[in-house]
PDB file of C-alpha atoms and ligand atoms in Angstrom:
ATOM      1  CA  MET A   1      -0.022  -0.007   0.008  1.00 53.00           C
ATOM      2  CA  SER A   2       1.081   3.595  -0.576  1.00 79.00           C
ATOM      3  CA  GLU A   3       2.193   5.843   2.236  1.00 89.00           C
ATOM      4  CA  LEU A   4      -0.454   7.840   4.148  1.00 93.00           C
ATOM      5  CA  ASN A   5       0.575  11.457   4.827  1.00 96.00           C
ATOM      6  CA  LEU A   6      -2.284  13.047   6.748  1.00 97.00           C
ATOM      7  CA  VAL A   7      -3.114  16.462   8.227  1.00 98.00           C
ATOM      8  CA  LEU A   8      -5.829  16.981  10.814  1.00 98.00           C
ATOM      9  CA  LEU A   9      -7.213  20.511  10.523  1.00 98.00           C
ATOM     10  CA  GLY A  10      -9.814  22.286  12.628  1.00 97.00           C
ATOM     11  CA  PRO A  11     -10.402  24.723  15.475  1.00 96.00           C
ATOM     12  CA  PRO A  12      -8.930  24.108  18.910  1.00 93.00           C
ATOM     13  CA  GLY A  13     -11.191  21.676  20.827  1.00 89.00           C
ATOM     14  CA  SER A  14     -12.787  20.110  17.759  1.00 91.00           C
ATOM     15  CA  GLY A  15     -11.569  16.672  18.764  1.00 89.00           C
ATOM     16  CA  LYS A  16      -8.459  16.455  16.521  1.00 92.00           C
ATOM     17  CA  GLY A  17      -6.394  15.099  19.419  1.00 88.00           C
ATOM     18  CA  THR A  18      -8.919  12.390  20.299  1.00 87.00           C
ATOM     19  CA  GLN A  19      -9.148  11.282  16.682  1.00 92.00           C
ATOM     20  CA  GLY A  20      -5.406  11.589  16.107  1.00 92.00           C
ATOM     21  CA  GLU A  21      -4.563   9.282  19.024  1.00 88.00           C
ATOM     22  CA  ARG A  22      -7.071   6.753  17.818  1.00 91.00           C
ATOM     23  CA  LEU A  23      -5.675   6.913  14.272  1.00 93.00           C
ATOM     24  CA  GLN A  24      -2.150   6.534  15.520  1.00 93.00           C
ATOM     25  CA  GLU A  25      -3.073   3.168  17.082  1.00 92.00           C
ATOM     26  CA  ASP A  26      -5.212   2.011  14.138  1.00 92.00           C
ATOM     27  CA  LEU A  27      -2.773   3.008  11.417  1.00 92.00           C
ATOM     28  CA  ARG A  28       0.480   2.503  13.368  1.00 94.00           C
ATOM     29  CA  LEU A  29       1.813   5.750  12.017  1.00 95.00           C
ATOM     30  CA  PRO A  30       3.705   8.448  14.005  1.00 96.00           C
ATOM     31  CA  TYR A  31       1.453  11.168  15.331  1.00 96.00           C
ATOM     32  CA  TYR A  32       2.950  14.643  15.522  1.00 96.00           C
ATOM     33  CA  ALA A  33       0.870  17.156  17.519  1.00 95.00           C
ATOM     34  CA  THR A  34       2.733  20.449  17.594  1.00 96.00           C
ATOM     35  CA  GLY A  35       0.834  21.629  20.693  1.00 93.00           C
ATOM     36  CA  ASP A  36       1.925  18.504  22.619  1.00 91.00           C
ATOM     37  CA  ILE A  37       5.512  18.817  21.373  1.00 94.00           C
ATOM     38  CA  LEU A  38       5.623  22.498  22.437  1.00 95.00           C
ATOM     39  CA  ARG A  39       4.054  21.828  25.854  1.00 90.00           C
ATOM     40  CA  ALA A  40       6.704  19.103  26.488  1.00 91.00           C
ATOM     41  CA  ALA A  41       9.395  21.629  25.495  1.00 94.00           C
ATOM     42  CA  VAL A  42       7.966  24.153  27.961  1.00 92.00           C
ATOM     43  CA  ARG A  43       7.868  21.493  30.714  1.00 89.00           C
ATOM     44  CA  ASP A  44      11.482  20.506  29.982  1.00 93.00           C
ATOM     45  CA  GLU A  45      12.521  24.172  29.830  1.00 95.00           C
ATOM     46  CA  THR A  46      14.388  23.685  26.552  1.00 95.00           C
ATOM     47  CA  GLU A  47      15.378  26.687  24.413  1.00 94.00           C
ATOM     48  CA  LEU A  48      12.345  26.071  22.151  1.00 94.00           C
ATOM     49  CA  GLY A  49      10.061  25.858  25.206  1.00 95.00           C
ATOM     50  CA  ARG A  50      11.374  29.128  26.623  1.00 96.00           C
ATOM     51  CA  SER A  51      10.838  30.914  23.292  1.00 95.00           C
ATOM     52  CA  ALA A  52       7.378  29.424  22.741  1.00 95.00           C
ATOM     53  CA  LYS A  53       5.872  29.827  26.221  1.00 95.00           C
ATOM     54  CA  GLN A  54       5.056  33.528  26.056  1.00 94.00           C
ATOM     55  CA  TYR A  55       3.103  33.085  22.806  1.00 95.00           C
ATOM     56  CA  MET A  56       1.278  29.977  24.033  1.00 94.00           C
ATOM     57  CA  ASP A  57       0.195  31.517  27.343  1.00 91.00           C
ATOM     58  CA  ARG A  58      -1.419  34.410  25.439  1.00 91.00           C
ATOM     59  CA  GLY A  59      -3.142  32.083  22.924  1.00 91.00           C
ATOM     60  CA  ASP A  60      -1.041  33.530  20.106  1.00 95.00           C
ATOM     61  CA  LEU A  61       0.590  31.339  17.466  1.00 96.00           C
ATOM     62  CA  VAL A  62       4.284  30.618  17.887  1.00 96.00           C
ATOM     63  CA  PRO A  63       6.315  32.130  15.008  1.00 96.00           C
ATOM     64  CA  ASP A  64       6.489  29.927  11.912  1.00 95.00           C
ATOM     65  CA  GLU A  65      10.268  29.622  11.987  1.00 92.00           C
ATOM     66  CA  LEU A  66      10.176  27.918  15.425  1.00 92.00           C
ATOM     67  CA  ILE A  67       7.743  25.296  14.162  1.00 95.00           C
ATOM     68  CA  VAL A  68       8.727  24.523  10.601  1.00 95.00           C
ATOM     69  CA  ASP A  69      12.140  22.890  11.208  1.00 90.00           C
ATOM     70  CA  MET A  70      10.812  21.014  14.215  1.00 92.00           C
ATOM     71  CA  ILE A  71       8.176  19.326  12.034  1.00 95.00           C
ATOM     72  CA  GLY A  72      10.417  18.996   8.959  1.00 94.00           C
ATOM     73  CA  GLU A  73      12.905  16.884  10.872  1.00 94.00           C
ATOM     74  CA  ARG A  74      10.200  14.514  12.049  1.00 96.00           C
ATOM     75  CA  ILE A  75       8.598  14.102   8.632  1.00 96.00           C
ATOM     76  CA  GLY A  76      11.977  13.258   7.129  1.00 94.00           C
ATOM     77  CA  SER A  77      12.782  10.718   9.819  1.00 96.00           C
ATOM     78  CA  GLU A  78      12.850   6.937   9.335  1.00 96.00           C
ATOM     79  CA  GLU A  79       9.814   6.352  11.530  1.00 96.00           C
ATOM     80  CA  ALA A  80       7.701   8.513   9.186  1.00 97.00           C
ATOM     81  CA  ALA A  81       8.736   6.636   6.015  1.00 95.00           C
ATOM     82  CA  ASP A  82       5.288   5.019   5.613  1.00 94.00           C
ATOM     83  CA  GLY A  83       3.423   8.186   6.538  1.00 96.00           C
ATOM     84  CA  PHE A  84       2.448  10.380   9.437  1.00 97.00           C
ATOM     85  CA  ILE A  85      -0.451  12.133  11.103  1.00 97.00           C
ATOM     86  CA  LEU A  86      -0.040  15.891  11.739  1.00 98.00           C
ATOM     87  CA  ASP A  87      -2.240  17.606  14.303  1.00 97.00           C
ATOM     88  CA  GLY A  88      -1.988  21.349  14.819  1.00 96.00           C
ATOM     89  CA  PHE A  89       0.341  21.812  11.869  1.00 97.00           C
ATOM     90  CA  PRO A  90       0.191  23.589   9.462  1.00 98.00           C
ATOM     91  CA  ARG A  91      -1.637  26.432  11.121  1.00 98.00           C
ATOM     92  CA  THR A  92      -0.790  29.266   8.673  1.00 98.00           C
ATOM     93  CA  VAL A  93      -0.457  29.466   4.890  1.00 97.00           C
ATOM     94  CA  PRO A  94       3.367  29.917   5.122  1.00 97.00           C
ATOM     95  CA  GLN A  95       3.539  26.751   7.249  1.00 98.00           C
ATOM     96  CA  ALA A  96       1.470  24.884   4.631  1.00 98.00           C
ATOM     97  CA  GLU A  97       3.832  26.129   1.902  1.00 97.00           C
ATOM     98  CA  ALA A  98       6.859  25.043   3.958  1.00 97.00           C
ATOM     99  CA  LEU A  99       5.289  21.610   4.450  1.00 97.00           C
ATOM    100  CA  ALA A 100       4.663  21.242   0.682  1.00 97.00           C
ATOM    101  CA  LYS A 101       8.298  22.228   0.027  1.00 97.00           C
ATOM    102  CA  LYS A 102       9.668  19.741   2.521  1.00 96.00           C
ATOM    103  CA  LEU A 103       7.523  16.939   1.152  1.00 97.00           C
ATOM    104  CA  GLY A 104       8.543  17.881  -2.397  1.00 96.00           C
ATOM    105  CA  GLU A 105      12.240  17.566  -1.409  1.00 96.00           C
ATOM    106  CA  LEU A 106      11.451  14.112  -0.089  1.00 95.00           C
ATOM    107  CA  GLY A 107       9.587  13.207  -3.299  1.00 95.00           C
ATOM    108  CA  ARG A 108       6.318  12.874  -1.401  1.00 95.00           C
ATOM    109  CA  GLU A 109       2.976  14.632  -1.129  1.00 95.00           C
ATOM    110  CA  LEU A 110       0.031  14.865   1.234  1.00 96.00           C
ATOM    111  CA  THR A 111      -2.589  12.111   0.921  1.00 95.00           C
ATOM    112  CA  GLY A 112      -5.369  14.144   2.499  1.00 96.00           C
ATOM    113  CA  VAL A 113      -6.399  16.845   4.950  1.00 98.00           C
ATOM    114  CA  LEU A 114      -9.219  15.962   7.330  1.00 97.00           C
ATOM    115  CA  LEU A 115     -11.097  19.071   8.492  1.00 97.00           C
ATOM    116  CA  ILE A 116     -12.705  18.184  11.834  1.00 96.00           C
ATOM    117  CA  ASP A 117     -15.000  21.164  12.277  1.00 95.00           C
ATOM    118  CA  ALA A 118     -16.940  22.562  15.216  1.00 94.00           C
ATOM    119  CA  GLY A 119     -18.631  25.917  15.849  1.00 94.00           C
ATOM    120  CA  ASP A 120     -17.231  28.569  18.255  1.00 94.00           C
ATOM    121  CA  ASP A 121     -19.860  27.921  20.992  1.00 92.00           C
ATOM    122  CA  GLU A 122     -19.093  24.216  21.006  1.00 92.00           C
ATOM    123  CA  VAL A 123     -15.357  24.963  21.176  1.00 92.00           C
ATOM    124  CA  VAL A 124     -15.801  27.259  24.213  1.00 92.00           C
ATOM    125  CA  ARG A 125     -17.952  24.642  25.949  1.00 91.00           C
ATOM    126  CA  ARG A 126     -15.409  21.879  25.349  1.00 90.00           C
ATOM    127  CA  LEU A 127     -12.199  23.755  26.134  1.00 91.00           C
ATOM    128  CA  GLY A 128     -13.709  25.520  29.165  1.00 91.00           C
ATOM    129  CA  GLY A 129     -14.360  22.146  30.832  1.00 94.00           C
ATOM    130  CA  ARG A 130     -11.076  20.541  29.871  1.00 92.00           C
ATOM    131  CA  ARG A 131      -8.711  19.447  32.632  1.00 94.00           C
ATOM    132  CA  THR A 132      -5.152  18.416  31.797  1.00 92.00           C
ATOM    133  CA  CYS A 133      -2.786  16.373  33.946  1.00 92.00           C
ATOM    134  CA  THR A 134       0.420  18.039  34.993  1.00 89.00           C
ATOM    135  CA  GLU A 135       2.589  14.943  34.592  1.00 88.00           C
ATOM    136  CA  GLY A 136       1.695  13.192  31.323  1.00 84.00           C
ATOM    137  CA  GLY A 137      -0.643  15.680  29.638  1.00 83.00           C
ATOM    138  CA  HIS A 138      -3.666  13.241  29.880  1.00 89.00           C
ATOM    139  CA  VAL A 139      -6.880  15.038  29.125  1.00 88.00           C
ATOM    140  CA  PHE A 140     -10.244  14.869  30.903  1.00 92.00           C
ATOM    141  CA  HIS A 141     -13.460  16.933  30.772  1.00 92.00           C
ATOM    142  CA  VAL A 142     -15.664  17.860  33.731  1.00 93.00           C
ATOM    143  CA  GLU A 143     -18.814  17.049  31.757  1.00 89.00           C
ATOM    144  CA  PHE A 144     -17.928  14.585  28.968  1.00 86.00           C
ATOM    145  CA  HIS A 145     -15.030  12.585  30.416  1.00 89.00           C
ATOM    146  CA  PRO A 146     -14.738  13.218  34.194  1.00 95.00           C
ATOM    147  CA  PRO A 147     -11.870  11.608  36.119  1.00 97.00           C
ATOM    148  CA  LYS A 148     -12.815   8.982  38.726  1.00 97.00           C
ATOM    149  CA  GLN A 149     -11.621  11.342  41.481  1.00 96.00           C
ATOM    150  CA  GLU A 150     -12.093  15.085  40.985  1.00 95.00           C
ATOM    151  CA  GLY A 151      -8.832  16.916  40.256  1.00 96.00           C
ATOM    152  CA  VAL A 152      -6.745  13.729  40.005  1.00 97.00           C
ATOM    153  CA  CYS A 153      -5.508  11.990  36.825  1.00 96.00           C
ATOM    154  CA  ASP A 154      -6.850   8.408  36.425  1.00 96.00           C
ATOM    155  CA  VAL A 155      -3.676   7.376  34.611  1.00 95.00           C
ATOM    156  CA  ASP A 156      -0.794   8.617  36.706  1.00 95.00           C
ATOM    157  CA  GLY A 157      -2.409  10.168  39.806  1.00 96.00           C
ATOM    158  CA  SER A 158      -1.032  13.663  39.198  1.00 96.00           C
ATOM    159  CA  GLU A 159      -2.971  16.884  39.645  1.00 96.00           C
ATOM    160  CA  LEU A 160      -5.467  17.983  36.982  1.00 96.00           C
ATOM    161  CA  ILE A 161      -5.370  21.677  36.059  1.00 95.00           C
ATOM    162  CA  VAL A 162      -6.959  24.158  33.648  1.00 94.00           C
ATOM    163  CA  ARG A 163      -4.267  24.861  31.020  1.00 87.00           C
ATOM    164  CA  ASP A 164      -3.335  28.540  30.969  1.00 86.00           C
ATOM    165  CA  ASP A 165      -4.576  28.692  27.415  1.00 87.00           C
ATOM    166  CA  ASP A 166      -7.935  27.084  28.320  1.00 90.00           C
ATOM    167  CA  GLU A 167      -8.911  30.112  30.417  1.00 90.00           C
ATOM    168  CA  PRO A 168     -12.043  31.763  28.872  1.00 89.00           C
ATOM    169  CA  GLU A 169     -10.437  34.968  27.523  1.00 91.00           C
ATOM    170  CA  VAL A 170      -7.529  32.998  26.051  1.00 92.00           C
ATOM    171  CA  ILE A 171      -9.910  30.515  24.424  1.00 93.00           C
ATOM    172  CA  ARG A 172     -11.636  33.456  22.673  1.00 93.00           C
ATOM    173  CA  HIS A 173      -8.253  34.755  21.479  1.00 94.00           C
ATOM    174  CA  ARG A 174      -7.228  31.292  20.190  1.00 94.00           C
ATOM    175  CA  LEU A 175     -10.441  31.176  18.206  1.00 95.00           C
ATOM    176  CA  GLU A 176      -9.755  34.588  16.692  1.00 96.00           C
ATOM    177  CA  GLN A 177      -6.304  33.378  15.698  1.00 96.00           C
ATOM    178  CA  TYR A 178      -7.855  30.269  14.182  1.00 97.00           C
ATOM    179  CA  HIS A 179     -10.330  32.218  12.065  1.00 97.00           C
ATOM    180  CA  GLU A 180      -7.747  34.774  10.970  1.00 98.00           C
ATOM    181  CA  LYS A 181      -4.669  32.607  10.333  1.00 98.00           C
ATOM    182  CA  THR A 182      -5.650  28.934  10.113  1.00 98.00           C
ATOM    183  CA  ALA A 183      -9.108  28.912   8.501  1.00 97.00           C
ATOM    184  CA  PRO A 184      -7.637  30.177   5.160  1.00 98.00           C
ATOM    185  CA  LEU A 185      -6.067  26.726   4.892  1.00 98.00           C
ATOM    186  CA  ILE A 186      -9.528  25.260   4.295  1.00 98.00           C
ATOM    187  CA  ASP A 187      -9.669  26.942   0.841  1.00 98.00           C
ATOM    188  CA  PHE A 188      -5.939  26.366   0.324  1.00 98.00           C
ATOM    189  CA  TYR A 189      -6.384  22.586   0.602  1.00 98.00           C
ATOM    190  CA  ASP A 190      -9.820  22.542  -1.020  1.00 98.00           C
ATOM    191  CA  HIS A 191      -8.303  24.027  -4.146  1.00 97.00           C
ATOM    192  CA  GLN A 192      -5.809  21.166  -4.191  1.00 96.00           C
ATOM    193  CA  SER A 193      -8.689  18.640  -3.804  1.00 95.00           C
ATOM    194  CA  LEU A 194      -7.070  17.401  -0.598  1.00 96.00           C
ATOM    195  CA  LEU A 195      -9.768  18.576   1.837  1.00 97.00           C
ATOM    196  CA  ARG A 196     -12.278  16.143   3.413  1.00 97.00           C
ATOM    197  CA  ARG A 197     -14.897  17.608   5.793  1.00 96.00           C
ATOM    198  CA  ILE A 198     -15.936  15.819   8.993  1.00 96.00           C
ATOM    199  CA  ASP A 199     -18.515  17.087  11.460  1.00 94.00           C
ATOM    200  CA  GLY A 200     -16.638  17.332  14.743  1.00 93.00           C
ATOM    201  CA  ALA A 201     -19.792  18.299  16.667  1.00 90.00           C
ATOM    202  CA  ALA A 202     -21.035  14.707  16.460  1.00 89.00           C
ATOM    203  CA  ALA A 203     -20.330  12.185  19.283  1.00 86.00           C
ATOM    204  CA  PRO A 204     -16.661  11.019  19.341  1.00 82.00           C
ATOM    205  CA  GLY A 205     -17.600   7.487  18.199  1.00 88.00           C
ATOM    206  CA  ASP A 206     -19.563   8.847  15.230  1.00 93.00           C
ATOM    207  CA  VAL A 207     -16.681  11.190  14.306  1.00 93.00           C
ATOM    208  CA  ALA A 208     -14.303   8.193  14.439  1.00 93.00           C
ATOM    209  CA  ASP A 209     -16.603   6.215  12.087  1.00 94.00           C
ATOM    210  CA  GLU A 210     -16.689   9.107   9.653  1.00 95.00           C
ATOM    211  CA  VAL A 211     -12.903   9.441   9.814  1.00 95.00           C
ATOM    212  CA  GLU A 212     -12.550   5.754   9.116  1.00 94.00           C
ATOM    213  CA  ARG A 213     -14.871   5.924   6.100  1.00 95.00           C
ATOM    214  CA  THR A 214     -13.014   8.974   4.758  1.00 95.00           C
ATOM    215  CA  LEU A 215      -9.639   7.242   5.165  1.00 93.00           C
ATOM    216  CA  ALA A 216     -10.833   4.150   3.358  1.00 92.00           C
ATOM    217  CA  THR A 217     -11.786   6.343   0.396  1.00 92.00           C
ATOM    218  CA  LEU A 218      -8.480   8.211   0.525  1.00 90.00           C
ATOM    219  CA  LYS A 219      -6.488   4.975   0.566  1.00 86.00           C
ATOM    220  CA  LEU A 220      -8.421   3.622  -2.418  1.00 86.00           C
ATOM    221  CA  GLU A 221      -7.820   6.813  -4.352  1.00 84.00           C
ATOM    222  CA  ALA A 222      -4.113   6.808  -3.412  1.00 78.00           C
ATOM    223  CA  ASP A 223      -3.705   3.169  -4.503  1.00 78.00           C
ATOM    224  CA  GLU A 224      -5.479   3.826  -7.802  1.00 80.00           C
ATOM    225  CA  ALA A 225      -3.130   6.742  -8.463  1.00 73.00           C
ATOM    226  CA  ILE A 226       0.013   4.589  -8.281  1.00 63.00           C
TER     227      ILE A 226
HETATM  228  P1  LIG B 301      -2.816  23.154  20.522  1.00 86.22           P
HETATM  229  O1  LIG B 301      -2.589  22.194  21.632  1.00 86.22           O
HETATM  230  O2  LIG B 301      -2.697  22.508  19.187  1.00 86.22           O
HETATM  231  O3  LIG B 301      -4.106  23.953  20.672  1.00 86.22           O
HETATM  232  O4  LIG B 301      -1.623  24.212  20.582  1.00 86.22           O
HETATM  233  C1  LIG B 301      -1.378  24.984  21.748  1.00 86.22           C
HETATM  234  C2  LIG B 301      -0.586  26.223  21.394  1.00 86.22           C
HETATM  235  O5  LIG B 301       0.676  25.867  20.853  1.00 86.22           O
HETATM  236  C3  LIG B 301      -1.247  27.130  20.357  1.00 86.22           C
HETATM  237  O6  LIG B 301      -2.181  28.033  20.916  1.00 86.22           O
HETATM  238  C4  LIG B 301      -0.011  27.881  19.809  1.00 86.22           C
HETATM  239  O7  LIG B 301       0.457  28.859  20.700  1.00 86.22           O
HETATM  240  C5  LIG B 301       1.071  26.784  19.803  1.00 86.22           C
HETATM  241  N1  LIG B 301       1.089  26.067  18.518  1.00 86.22           N
HETATM  242  C6  LIG B 301       0.822  24.752  18.284  1.00 86.22           C
HETATM  243  N2  LIG B 301       1.000  24.429  17.013  1.00 86.22           N
HETATM  244  C7  LIG B 301       1.371  25.545  16.370  1.00 86.22           C
HETATM  245  C8  LIG B 301       1.690  25.843  15.009  1.00 86.22           C
HETATM  246  N3  LIG B 301       1.636  24.958  14.048  1.00 86.22           N
HETATM  247  N4  LIG B 301       2.054  27.169  14.735  1.00 86.22           N
HETATM  248  C9  LIG B 301       2.120  28.093  15.690  1.00 86.22           C
HETATM  249  N5  LIG B 301       1.824  27.861  16.977  1.00 86.22           N
HETATM  250  C10 LIG B 301       1.440  26.602  17.314  1.00 86.22           C
END
């Protein structure tokens, strides 16, 4: 079978992470979520983390140049030879152009871009109730996926907190950034016939079924194109 080079696109809180983790297991492909990579860098106090933190805390996007090489290295690595799942990248048109250039250098191209969409009100409801574990980044939700014991991670027992960028005014700012800088990628990829739309407001299981159906079609198309 041909390689599967996928991008998950959509507003913060649309369920990209949930679907991405599921896909990673199903497809056995590396899953690169730039938000997770950056948060780990902040926790480890690396140079990248120190540069990125100020932007992330405000809900601003981190400058393209900090992100592009970080992802380029991973895409070119041995583990990504059969494909990859990108979540949270690209988030601007220049990042999408840099991705296309990198893939071109490797003689590869994107297989598809899954837009997992959700309206602003739904995003605010989801992110506002999100609780994240301080140790491993495990994610819970006060309403949809509560931990067994309030404030404590089921997986590693560490404290659950509201991420700085899940505070209400920061959520609103992240949404503005999404509409201004990331949403133009919808047309960008639609024009290249790469975009597939999935309703992220549905229940997670239904979204997963839709993702699976979409991937089956993408794989067929990719195999026919060989
Ligand atoms: P996320 O977990 O995907 O919502 O990302 C959290 C934060 O990380 C974002 O609000 C940005 O500050 C930063 N970030 C993640 N991915 C990118 C990217 N591709 N470009 C710029 N900033 C990013």
